[in-house]
Amino acid sequence: MGLHILGTGSYTPARELTNDDFTKFIETNDEWIRTRTGISSRRVSEGEPTWYMGAEAAKAAIEAAGINAADIAMIIDTTITGDYCTPSVSCIIQRETGAVNAACFDLNAACSGFVYGVDMAHRFLKTDADAKYALIVANEQLSRITNYEDRASCILFGDGAAAVVVEYKEDALYTSHLGADGTGAKFLFAPTAMPAPYFSVPEKLEKKWDDFDEPLTGKFAHCLKQDGKEVYRFATQAMPKAAKAAADKIGFDLNELDKIVPHQANTRIIETAMKNMGLPMEKAVVNIAQHGNTSSASIPIALDEAVRAGVIQRGNKICLVGFGAGLTYAAVILEY
Ligand code: UT7
């Protein structure tokens, strides 16, 4: 029933944006950001596209896995900041990695995207005996959809990418739980940057079609808008709920976990979620201080860094758990 992670990789841009850098354009300070979020710094793209970051991470993961890219049967790219409406980022990753035999598609489950992607890969590999490996890539460039005049949100986000190569393994540990609550869609959203429909009429343009708060206007019109407190509340419930639901499916005790790799949105969210799961904070992998929130890339960047630092080792039982816009939530439990 299981999934085996063969290799991990990540890429973050060279340009660093520290908390002090924000004091130059918004009213804030390092102390507020660190104590409220756990973030000290984050990386931001200086122009490299989302697909480039993903391709670099993917190449590192393929190298770490020691496989031939031509044996990858599927590439799933998770992003909310793809460079194009079409083609998908995954097709460009295929071009860059030489994974010529892979089917390719992108998946949007916001910050839960990577965990959704891992579970889709598991289901795909399980049902296709000819499919050897899958590559899941998470790449995000949140600096393109961040309102740098909103001090409550802009300090949270960073850019980066990470990837894993996985194979199906009949006897390996695996369980998952994916979910969503669309009634919370209004709490975290970013409109598309597309212009109004070509044939639009004023009445239809002016009609209020949903219960979202007023979107931003001007140069930040395409940017993320959130109700931080609602998202916070959701996150602290949703991550424990997803992890417990996944564990319950196979009668797994969460205390058996060696490590939890949660979505890196806010250290306080992680602390409360760990408490709600009845697990000590030492079991959480946390790298938010250096990267901020990189949406779907946050879990695999933390995973890759933990693997390369020896914090997660072969045989460790781990849980990847996230939440995000949608609102979505997801957990997988597997053995590294
Ligand atoms: O991937 C999911 C993405 N979203 C999230 O994860 C968001 C989850 N929510 C959060 O992490 C927290 O709600 C925030 C970090 C966004 C905000 O923390 P908070 O403890 O909920 O603060 P708040 O919004 O209630 O603001 C408290 C005070 C306010 O001042 P007053 O009204 O009490 O005088 C804010 O204006 O802090 C002020 N404030 C700031 N002060 C300095 C807000 N942002 C800043 C800032 N620097 N950057």
mmCIF file of C-alpha atoms and ligand atoms in Angstrom:
data_model
loop_
_atom_site.group_PDB
_atom_site.id
_atom_site.type_symbol
_atom_site.label_atom_id
_atom_site.label_comp_id
_atom_site.label_asym_id
_atom_site.label_seq_id
_atom_site.Cartn_x
_atom_site.Cartn_y
_atom_site.Cartn_z
ATOM 1 C CA MET A 1 0.000 0.000 0.000
ATOM 2 C CA GLY A 2 3.021 2.242 0.349
ATOM 3 C CA LEU A 3 5.135 4.929 -1.147
ATOM 4 C CA HIS A 4 8.882 5.289 -0.969
ATOM 5 C CA ILE A 5 10.664 8.642 -1.292
ATOM 6 C CA LEU A 6 13.787 7.991 -3.378
ATOM 7 C CA GLY A 7 15.220 11.496 -3.481
ATOM 8 C CA THR A 8 14.527 15.101 -2.538
ATOM 9 C CA GLY A 9 15.806 18.454 -3.821
ATOM 10 C CA SER A 10 15.152 22.142 -3.363
ATOM 11 C CA TYR A 11 16.000 25.553 -4.760
ATOM 12 C CA THR A 12 15.602 28.997 -3.230
ATOM 13 C CA PRO A 13 16.578 32.290 -4.853
ATOM 14 C CA ALA A 14 19.778 34.067 -3.760
ATOM 15 C CA ARG A 15 18.059 37.359 -2.877
ATOM 16 C CA GLU A 16 17.318 37.541 0.832
ATOM 17 C CA LEU A 17 14.672 39.838 2.330
ATOM 18 C CA THR A 18 15.212 40.228 6.079
ATOM 19 C CA ASN A 19 12.724 41.598 8.580
ATOM 20 C CA ASP A 20 14.796 44.771 8.766
ATOM 21 C CA ASP A 21 14.436 45.229 4.997
ATOM 22 C CA PHE A 22 10.662 45.601 5.484
ATOM 23 C CA THR A 23 11.147 48.545 7.856
ATOM 24 C CA LYS A 24 12.286 50.552 4.826
ATOM 25 C CA PHE A 25 8.842 50.463 3.180
ATOM 26 C CA ILE A 26 6.220 49.548 5.842
ATOM 27 C CA GLU A 27 5.739 50.336 9.496
ATOM 28 C CA THR A 28 6.974 47.190 11.186
ATOM 29 C CA ASN A 29 9.879 45.830 13.159
ATOM 30 C CA ASP A 30 11.903 42.651 13.493
ATOM 31 C CA GLU A 31 10.574 41.916 16.969
ATOM 32 C CA TRP A 32 6.890 41.989 15.914
ATOM 33 C CA ILE A 33 7.499 39.740 12.930
ATOM 34 C CA ARG A 34 9.617 37.220 14.847
ATOM 35 C CA THR A 35 7.350 36.939 17.867
ATOM 36 C CA ARG A 36 4.071 36.842 15.877
ATOM 37 C CA THR A 37 5.226 34.553 13.073
ATOM 38 C CA GLY A 38 8.664 33.014 13.780
ATOM 39 C CA ILE A 39 10.010 34.485 10.532
ATOM 40 C CA SER A 40 13.385 36.273 10.357
ATOM 41 C CA SER A 41 14.078 36.188 6.644
ATOM 42 C CA ARG A 42 12.789 34.895 3.325
ATOM 43 C CA ARG A 43 14.105 34.497 -0.227
ATOM 44 C CA VAL A 44 12.565 36.293 -3.201
ATOM 45 C CA SER A 45 13.020 35.833 -6.918
ATOM 46 C CA GLU A 46 14.954 38.522 -8.739
ATOM 47 C CA GLY A 47 13.431 37.442 -12.037
ATOM 48 C CA GLU A 48 13.963 33.698 -12.308
ATOM 49 C CA PRO A 49 10.604 32.159 -13.282
ATOM 50 C CA THR A 50 8.616 29.724 -11.170
ATOM 51 C CA TRP A 51 9.385 26.894 -13.613
ATOM 52 C CA TYR A 52 13.144 27.537 -13.341
ATOM 53 C CA MET A 53 13.069 27.178 -9.559
ATOM 54 C CA GLY A 54 11.033 23.979 -9.923
ATOM 55 C CA ALA A 55 13.359 22.569 -12.581
ATOM 56 C CA GLU A 56 16.441 23.167 -10.424
ATOM 57 C CA ALA A 57 14.745 21.435 -7.477
ATOM 58 C CA ALA A 58 13.592 18.578 -9.729
ATOM 59 C CA LYS A 59 17.107 18.006 -11.115
ATOM 60 C CA ALA A 60 18.470 17.847 -7.547
ATOM 61 C CA ALA A 61 15.764 15.343 -6.543
ATOM 62 C CA ILE A 62 16.417 13.143 -9.598
ATOM 63 C CA GLU A 63 20.148 13.182 -8.841
ATOM 64 C CA ALA A 64 19.537 12.302 -5.186
ATOM 65 C CA ALA A 65 17.215 9.454 -6.272
ATOM 66 C CA GLY A 66 19.877 8.121 -8.652
ATOM 67 C CA ILE A 67 17.338 7.258 -11.316
ATOM 68 C CA ASN A 68 17.088 7.788 -15.043
ATOM 69 C CA ALA A 69 14.720 10.711 -15.750
ATOM 70 C CA ALA A 70 13.267 8.734 -18.673
ATOM 71 C CA ASP A 71 11.798 6.271 -16.141
ATOM 72 C CA ILE A 72 9.580 8.931 -14.572
ATOM 73 C CA ALA A 73 5.988 8.148 -15.561
ATOM 74 C CA MET A 74 4.318 11.272 -14.203
ATOM 75 C CA ILE A 75 5.239 14.813 -13.213
ATOM 76 C CA ILE A 76 2.829 16.634 -10.927
ATOM 77 C CA ASP A 77 3.656 20.291 -10.393
ATOM 78 C CA THR A 78 1.935 22.088 -7.531
ATOM 79 C CA THR A 79 1.698 25.863 -7.718
ATOM 80 C CA ILE A 80 -0.562 28.893 -7.411
ATOM 81 C CA THR A 81 1.986 31.045 -9.222
ATOM 82 C CA GLY A 82 2.616 29.283 -12.524
ATOM 83 C CA ASP A 83 4.256 31.473 -15.167
ATOM 84 C CA TYR A 84 1.622 30.709 -17.805
ATOM 85 C CA CYS A 85 -2.076 29.840 -17.918
ATOM 86 C CA THR A 86 -0.856 27.247 -20.370
ATOM 87 C CA PRO A 87 1.407 25.320 -20.826
ATOM 88 C CA SER A 88 1.547 23.794 -17.391
ATOM 89 C CA VAL A 89 4.709 24.222 -15.349
ATOM 90 C CA SER A 90 5.033 20.421 -15.295
ATOM 91 C CA CYS A 91 5.478 20.313 -19.091
ATOM 92 C CA ILE A 92 8.347 22.788 -18.842
ATOM 93 C CA ILE A 93 9.866 20.752 -16.007
ATOM 94 C CA GLN A 94 9.697 17.733 -18.320
ATOM 95 C CA ARG A 95 11.562 19.687 -21.007
ATOM 96 C CA GLU A 96 14.228 20.742 -18.505
ATOM 97 C CA THR A 97 14.760 17.364 -16.841
ATOM 98 C CA GLY A 98 14.554 15.018 -19.816
ATOM 99 C CA ALA A 99 11.704 13.050 -18.253
ATOM 100 C CA VAL A 100 10.453 12.405 -21.781
ATOM 101 C CA ASN A 101 8.079 9.567 -20.882
ATOM 102 C CA ALA A 102 6.191 11.417 -18.172
ATOM 103 C CA ALA A 103 2.571 12.508 -18.277
ATOM 104 C CA CYS A 104 2.396 16.065 -16.961
ATOM 105 C CA PHE A 105 -0.142 18.193 -15.152
ATOM 106 C CA ASP A 106 -0.320 20.995 -12.583
ATOM 107 C CA LEU A 107 -2.325 20.846 -9.398
ATOM 108 C CA ASN A 108 -3.679 23.765 -7.379
ATOM 109 C CA ALA A 109 -4.581 23.039 -3.780
ATOM 110 C CA ALA A 110 -2.719 26.159 -2.578
ATOM 111 C CA CYS A 111 -0.411 25.486 0.368
ATOM 112 C CA SER A 112 -1.752 21.916 0.688
ATOM 113 C CA GLY A 113 -0.760 21.284 -2.940
ATOM 114 C CA PHE A 114 2.397 19.263 -2.366
ATOM 115 C CA VAL A 115 0.663 16.829 -0.007
ATOM 116 C CA TYR A 116 -2.215 16.490 -2.484
ATOM 117 C CA GLY A 117 0.415 15.833 -5.182
ATOM 118 C CA VAL A 118 2.103 13.076 -3.185
ATOM 119 C CA ASP A 119 -1.254 11.383 -2.682
ATOM 120 C CA MET A 120 -2.172 11.659 -6.389
ATOM 121 C CA ALA A 121 1.212 10.119 -7.263
ATOM 122 C CA HIS A 122 0.567 7.255 -4.852
ATOM 123 C CA ARG A 123 -2.830 6.525 -6.371
ATOM 124 C CA PHE A 124 -1.375 6.698 -9.902
ATOM 125 C CA LEU A 125 1.619 4.445 -9.237
ATOM 126 C CA LYS A 126 -0.537 1.950 -7.354
ATOM 127 C CA THR A 127 -2.902 1.424 -10.265
ATOM 128 C CA ASP A 128 -0.379 1.339 -13.124
ATOM 129 C CA ALA A 129 2.098 -1.519 -12.885
ATOM 130 C CA ASP A 130 4.164 -0.079 -15.764
ATOM 131 C CA ALA A 131 4.669 3.266 -14.029
ATOM 132 C CA LYS A 132 7.976 3.189 -12.174
ATOM 133 C CA TYR A 133 8.466 6.630 -10.661
ATOM 134 C CA ALA A 134 6.618 9.897 -10.151
ATOM 135 C CA LEU A 135 8.130 13.341 -9.672
ATOM 136 C CA ILE A 136 6.266 15.859 -7.549
ATOM 137 C CA VAL A 137 7.510 19.432 -7.834
ATOM 138 C CA ALA A 138 6.274 22.361 -5.740
ATOM 139 C CA ASN A 139 7.328 25.807 -6.918
ATOM 140 C CA GLU A 140 6.047 29.172 -5.831
ATOM 141 C CA GLN A 141 6.803 32.802 -6.433
ATOM 142 C CA LEU A 142 4.550 34.474 -3.884
ATOM 143 C CA SER A 143 6.446 37.765 -4.275
ATOM 144 C CA ARG A 144 4.454 38.188 -7.517
ATOM 145 C CA ILE A 145 1.103 38.034 -5.718
ATOM 146 C CA THR A 146 2.019 39.769 -2.461
ATOM 147 C CA ASN A 147 0.682 43.189 -1.569
ATOM 148 C CA TYR A 148 3.813 44.874 -0.204
ATOM 149 C CA GLU A 149 1.691 47.671 1.257
ATOM 150 C CA ASP A 150 -0.211 45.296 3.578
ATOM 151 C CA ARG A 151 2.043 44.846 6.600
ATOM 152 C CA ALA A 152 -0.060 42.046 8.090
ATOM 153 C CA SER A 153 0.462 39.751 5.104
ATOM 154 C CA CYS A 154 3.533 40.818 3.115
ATOM 155 C CA ILE A 155 5.978 39.878 5.867
ATOM 156 C CA LEU A 156 4.789 36.253 5.693
ATOM 157 C CA PHE A 157 5.676 35.175 2.188
ATOM 158 C CA GLY A 158 8.753 33.965 0.318
ATOM 159 C CA ASP A 159 9.697 32.189 -2.914
ATOM 160 C CA GLY A 160 11.194 28.770 -3.507
ATOM 161 C CA ALA A 161 10.808 25.264 -4.838
ATOM 162 C CA ALA A 162 11.337 21.653 -3.878
ATOM 163 C CA ALA A 163 10.758 18.237 -5.414
ATOM 164 C CA VAL A 164 10.642 14.553 -4.583
ATOM 165 C CA VAL A 165 10.956 11.380 -6.646
ATOM 166 C CA VAL A 166 8.735 8.560 -5.382
ATOM 167 C CA GLU A 167 8.092 4.926 -6.207
ATOM 168 C CA TYR A 168 5.295 2.582 -5.181
ATOM 169 C CA LYS A 169 6.279 -0.071 -2.661
ATOM 170 C CA GLU A 170 3.687 -2.675 -1.745
ATOM 171 C CA ASP A 171 4.876 -3.298 1.822
ATOM 172 C CA ALA A 172 5.732 0.292 2.844
ATOM 173 C CA LEU A 173 3.782 2.383 5.341
ATOM 174 C CA TYR A 174 1.302 4.766 3.731
ATOM 175 C CA THR A 175 -1.911 6.500 4.638
ATOM 176 C CA SER A 176 -3.441 9.836 3.742
ATOM 177 C CA HIS A 177 -6.351 12.163 4.228
ATOM 178 C CA LEU A 178 -7.272 15.046 1.931
ATOM 179 C CA GLY A 179 -10.063 17.547 2.486
ATOM 180 C CA ALA A 180 -11.434 21.005 1.854
ATOM 181 C CA ASP A 181 -13.982 23.491 3.155
ATOM 182 C CA GLY A 182 -15.114 25.721 0.301
ATOM 183 C CA THR A 183 -17.166 27.901 2.632
ATOM 184 C CA GLY A 184 -13.817 29.358 3.718
ATOM 185 C CA ALA A 185 -12.796 30.317 0.168
ATOM 186 C CA LYS A 186 -13.392 33.985 1.016
ATOM 187 C CA PHE A 187 -10.772 33.988 3.784
ATOM 188 C CA LEU A 188 -7.719 33.684 1.514
ATOM 189 C CA PHE A 189 -7.807 34.526 -2.172
ATOM 190 C CA ALA A 190 -5.962 36.108 -5.092
ATOM 191 C CA PRO A 191 -7.856 37.011 -8.293
ATOM 192 C CA THR A 192 -6.382 35.951 -11.636
ATOM 193 C CA ALA A 193 -4.501 38.629 -13.536
ATOM 194 C CA MET A 194 -6.720 38.090 -16.597
ATOM 195 C CA PRO A 195 -8.592 41.087 -18.043
ATOM 196 C CA ALA A 196 -12.398 41.206 -18.055
ATOM 197 C CA PRO A 197 -14.131 38.879 -20.554
ATOM 198 C CA TYR A 198 -13.934 40.190 -24.114
ATOM 199 C CA PHE A 199 -17.742 40.202 -24.454
ATOM 200 C CA SER A 200 -18.501 41.513 -20.967
ATOM 201 C CA VAL A 201 -21.456 43.837 -20.315
ATOM 202 C CA PRO A 202 -21.354 46.344 -17.402
ATOM 203 C CA GLU A 203 -24.229 44.764 -15.397
ATOM 204 C CA LYS A 204 -22.543 41.380 -15.329
ATOM 205 C CA LEU A 205 -19.178 42.896 -14.480
ATOM 206 C CA GLU A 206 -20.648 44.921 -11.624
ATOM 207 C CA LYS A 207 -22.723 42.087 -10.132
ATOM 208 C CA LYS A 208 -21.273 40.672 -6.915
ATOM 209 C CA TRP A 209 -20.837 36.984 -7.779
ATOM 210 C CA ASP A 210 -19.484 35.705 -4.492
ATOM 211 C CA ASP A 211 -19.074 36.565 -0.844
ATOM 212 C CA PHE A 212 -15.409 37.486 -1.083
ATOM 213 C CA ASP A 213 -14.302 40.708 0.532
ATOM 214 C CA GLU A 214 -13.530 43.550 -1.905
ATOM 215 C CA PRO A 215 -10.468 42.522 -3.927
ATOM 216 C CA LEU A 216 -7.487 44.843 -4.002
ATOM 217 C CA THR A 217 -7.200 47.457 -6.723
ATOM 218 C CA GLY A 218 -4.404 49.115 -8.680
ATOM 219 C CA LYS A 219 -1.010 47.477 -8.942
ATOM 220 C CA PHE A 220 -1.912 44.926 -6.232
ATOM 221 C CA ALA A 221 -5.253 43.899 -7.836
ATOM 222 C CA HIS A 222 -4.004 40.343 -8.485
ATOM 223 C CA CYS A 223 -2.560 39.920 -4.997
ATOM 224 C CA LEU A 224 -3.389 37.715 -2.044
ATOM 225 C CA LYS A 225 -5.914 39.008 0.441
ATOM 226 C CA GLN A 226 -6.554 37.177 3.682
ATOM 227 C CA ASP A 227 -8.433 37.225 6.927
ATOM 228 C CA GLY A 228 -5.419 36.266 9.015
ATOM 229 C CA LYS A 229 -7.366 35.360 12.131
ATOM 230 C CA GLU A 230 -9.832 33.067 10.284
ATOM 231 C CA VAL A 231 -6.995 31.319 8.463
ATOM 232 C CA TYR A 232 -5.101 30.954 11.729
ATOM 233 C CA ARG A 233 -8.106 29.381 13.455
ATOM 234 C CA PHE A 234 -8.720 27.002 10.553
ATOM 235 C CA ALA A 235 -5.054 25.961 10.379
ATOM 236 C CA THR A 236 -4.750 24.962 14.028
ATOM 237 C CA GLN A 237 -7.783 22.663 13.674
ATOM 238 C CA ALA A 238 -7.297 21.398 10.122
ATOM 239 C CA MET A 239 -3.759 20.045 10.410
ATOM 240 C CA PRO A 240 -4.474 17.869 13.483
ATOM 241 C CA LYS A 241 -7.761 16.759 11.895
ATOM 242 C CA ALA A 242 -6.004 15.656 8.687
ATOM 243 C CA ALA A 243 -3.174 13.854 10.505
ATOM 244 C CA LYS A 244 -5.553 12.046 12.854
ATOM 245 C CA ALA A 245 -7.919 11.050 10.042
ATOM 246 C CA ALA A 246 -5.010 9.627 8.029
ATOM 247 C CA ALA A 247 -3.677 7.727 11.061
ATOM 248 C CA ASP A 248 -7.116 6.362 12.032
ATOM 249 C CA LYS A 249 -7.544 4.782 8.578
ATOM 250 C CA ILE A 250 -4.845 2.211 9.354
ATOM 251 C CA GLY A 251 -4.956 2.232 13.150
ATOM 252 C CA PHE A 252 -1.670 4.151 13.306
ATOM 253 C CA ASP A 253 -0.710 5.934 16.540
ATOM 254 C CA LEU A 254 0.639 9.443 15.877
ATOM 255 C CA ASN A 255 3.057 8.933 18.792
ATOM 256 C CA GLU A 256 4.925 6.474 16.559
ATOM 257 C CA LEU A 257 5.963 9.333 14.276
ATOM 258 C CA ASP A 258 9.614 10.338 14.287
ATOM 259 C CA LYS A 259 8.976 13.676 12.609
ATOM 260 C CA ILE A 260 6.140 15.877 11.401
ATOM 261 C CA VAL A 261 6.784 18.251 8.517
ATOM 262 C CA PRO A 262 3.994 20.836 8.690
ATOM 263 C CA HIS A 263 3.183 23.713 6.357
ATOM 264 C CA GLN A 264 5.415 26.605 7.420
ATOM 265 C CA ALA A 265 2.905 29.438 7.814
ATOM 266 C CA ASN A 266 3.479 30.625 11.372
ATOM 267 C CA THR A 267 5.450 29.086 14.256
ATOM 268 C CA ARG A 268 2.514 29.720 16.591
ATOM 269 C CA ILE A 269 0.195 27.776 14.266
ATOM 270 C CA ILE A 270 2.659 24.866 14.259
ATOM 271 C CA GLU A 271 2.967 24.949 18.065
ATOM 272 C CA THR A 272 -0.808 24.888 18.566
ATOM 273 C CA ALA A 273 -1.284 22.171 15.942
ATOM 274 C CA MET A 274 1.394 19.999 17.583
ATOM 275 C CA LYS A 275 -0.311 20.483 20.928
ATOM 276 C CA ASN A 276 -3.668 19.543 19.391
ATOM 277 C CA MET A 277 -2.056 16.367 18.051
ATOM 278 C CA GLY A 278 -0.600 15.599 21.483
ATOM 279 C CA LEU A 279 2.948 15.645 20.104
ATOM 280 C CA PRO A 280 6.044 17.418 21.447
ATOM 281 C CA MET A 281 7.378 20.367 19.457
ATOM 282 C CA GLU A 282 10.746 18.563 19.068
ATOM 283 C CA LYS A 283 9.084 16.277 16.524
ATOM 284 C CA ALA A 284 8.182 19.190 14.229
ATOM 285 C CA VAL A 285 10.527 20.177 11.413
ATOM 286 C CA VAL A 286 10.507 23.990 11.354
ATOM 287 C CA ASN A 287 12.522 26.150 8.959
ATOM 288 C CA ILE A 288 10.141 29.115 8.750
ATOM 289 C CA ALA A 289 12.748 31.484 10.251
ATOM 290 C CA GLN A 290 14.812 31.347 7.044
ATOM 291 C CA HIS A 291 12.113 30.921 4.382
ATOM 292 C CA GLY A 292 8.802 32.348 5.587
ATOM 293 C CA ASN A 293 5.717 30.856 3.975
ATOM 294 C CA THR A 294 6.430 29.545 0.464
ATOM 295 C CA SER A 295 2.943 28.037 -0.018
ATOM 296 C CA SER A 296 3.034 24.535 -1.515
ATOM 297 C CA ALA A 297 6.857 24.583 -1.561
ATOM 298 C CA SER A 298 7.140 25.011 2.208
ATOM 299 C CA ILE A 299 6.683 21.353 3.220
ATOM 300 C CA PRO A 300 9.077 19.853 0.639
ATOM 301 C CA ILE A 301 11.733 22.555 1.245
ATOM 302 C CA ALA A 302 11.587 21.702 4.964
ATOM 303 C CA LEU A 303 11.670 17.989 4.085
ATOM 304 C CA ASP A 304 14.691 18.355 1.795
ATOM 305 C CA GLU A 305 16.612 20.452 4.320
ATOM 306 C CA ALA A 306 15.817 17.963 7.103
ATOM 307 C CA VAL A 307 16.925 15.027 4.940
ATOM 308 C CA ARG A 308 20.181 16.715 3.908
ATOM 309 C CA ALA A 309 20.919 17.719 7.524
ATOM 310 C CA GLY A 310 20.300 14.153 8.735
ATOM 311 C CA VAL A 311 17.342 15.276 10.862
ATOM 312 C CA ILE A 312 15.153 12.847 8.906
ATOM 313 C CA GLN A 313 16.788 9.505 8.224
ATOM 314 C CA ARG A 314 15.936 6.305 6.345
ATOM 315 C CA GLY A 315 13.330 4.300 8.223
ATOM 316 C CA ASN A 316 11.863 7.344 10.004
ATOM 317 C CA LYS A 317 8.082 7.479 10.094
ATOM 318 C CA ILE A 318 7.044 10.943 9.005
ATOM 319 C CA CYS A 319 3.858 12.927 8.491
ATOM 320 C CA LEU A 320 3.599 15.702 5.902
ATOM 321 C CA VAL A 321 0.660 17.910 6.816
ATOM 322 C CA GLY A 322 -0.641 21.170 5.421
ATOM 323 C CA PHE A 323 -3.503 23.602 5.033
ATOM 324 C CA GLY A 324 -4.138 26.410 2.618
ATOM 325 C CA ALA A 325 -6.444 28.563 0.578
ATOM 326 C CA GLY A 326 -9.609 26.873 -0.546
ATOM 327 C CA LEU A 327 -9.648 26.221 2.290
ATOM 328 C CA THR A 328 -7.819 22.920 1.898
ATOM 329 C CA TYR A 329 -6.043 20.515 4.216
ATOM 330 C CA ALA A 330 -4.063 17.321 3.716
ATOM 331 C CA ALA A 331 -1.849 14.813 5.467
ATOM 332 C CA VAL A 332 0.184 11.797 4.414
ATOM 333 C CA ILE A 333 2.017 9.421 6.718
ATOM 334 C CA LEU A 334 4.846 7.368 5.274
ATOM 335 C CA GLU A 335 8.258 5.942 5.993
ATOM 336 C CA TYR A 336 11.218 7.897 4.636
HETATM 337 O O1 UT7 B 1 -0.599 29.730 3.931
HETATM 338 C C1 UT7 B 1 -1.595 30.367 4.648
HETATM 339 C C2 UT7 B 1 -1.345 31.864 4.638
HETATM 340 N N1 UT7 B 1 -1.886 32.639 5.720
HETATM 341 C C3 UT7 B 1 -1.656 32.436 7.034
HETATM 342 O O2 UT7 B 1 -1.068 31.475 7.452
HETATM 343 C C4 UT7 B 1 -2.168 33.505 7.972
HETATM 344 C C5 UT7 B 1 -2.483 32.994 9.344
HETATM 345 N N2 UT7 B 1 -2.573 34.132 10.267
HETATM 346 C C6 UT7 B 1 -1.493 34.617 10.910
HETATM 347 O O3 UT7 B 1 -0.410 34.071 10.837
HETATM 348 C C7 UT7 B 1 -1.685 35.831 11.792
HETATM 349 O O4 UT7 B 1 -3.059 36.146 11.874
HETATM 350 C C8 UT7 B 1 -0.896 37.075 11.273
HETATM 351 C C9 UT7 B 1 0.596 36.855 11.452
HETATM 352 C C10 UT7 B 1 -1.205 37.335 9.801
HETATM 353 C C11 UT7 B 1 -1.278 38.296 12.093
HETATM 354 O O5 UT7 B 1 -1.041 38.060 13.468
HETATM 355 P P1 UT7 B 1 -2.142 38.459 14.556
HETATM 356 O O6 UT7 B 1 -1.589 38.074 15.876
HETATM 357 O O7 UT7 B 1 -3.441 37.852 14.121
HETATM 358 O O8 UT7 B 1 -2.133 40.031 14.446
HETATM 359 P P2 UT7 B 1 -3.326 41.032 14.048
HETATM 360 O O9 UT7 B 1 -3.601 40.977 12.601
HETATM 361 O O10 UT7 B 1 -4.453 40.850 15.008
HETATM 362 O O11 UT7 B 1 -2.656 42.414 14.393
HETATM 363 C C12 UT7 B 1 -2.300 42.778 15.738
HETATM 364 C C13 UT7 B 1 -1.686 44.160 15.702
HETATM 365 C C14 UT7 B 1 -2.540 45.170 14.936
HETATM 366 O O12 UT7 B 1 -2.396 46.417 15.592
HETATM 367 P P3 UT7 B 1 -3.533 46.973 16.564
HETATM 368 O O13 UT7 B 1 -4.777 47.035 15.733
HETATM 369 O O14 UT7 B 1 -3.633 45.944 17.674
HETATM 370 O O15 UT7 B 1 -2.999 48.274 17.000
HETATM 371 C C15 UT7 B 1 -1.899 45.233 13.597
HETATM 372 O O16 UT7 B 1 -2.114 46.457 12.920
HETATM 373 O O17 UT7 B 1 -0.431 44.123 15.011
HETATM 374 C C16 UT7 B 1 -0.438 45.068 13.940
HETATM 375 N N3 UT7 B 1 0.373 44.550 12.861
HETATM 376 C C17 UT7 B 1 1.695 44.780 12.746
HETATM 377 N N4 UT7 B 1 2.552 45.488 13.525
HETATM 378 C C18 UT7 B 1 3.850 45.508 13.132
HETATM 379 C C19 UT7 B 1 -0.023 43.776 11.815
HETATM 380 N N5 UT7 B 1 1.023 43.495 11.035
HETATM 381 C C20 UT7 B 1 2.100 44.108 11.586
HETATM 382 C C21 UT7 B 1 3.463 44.178 11.233
HETATM 383 N N6 UT7 B 1 4.286 44.884 12.039
HETATM 384 N N7 UT7 B 1 3.966 43.559 10.150
#
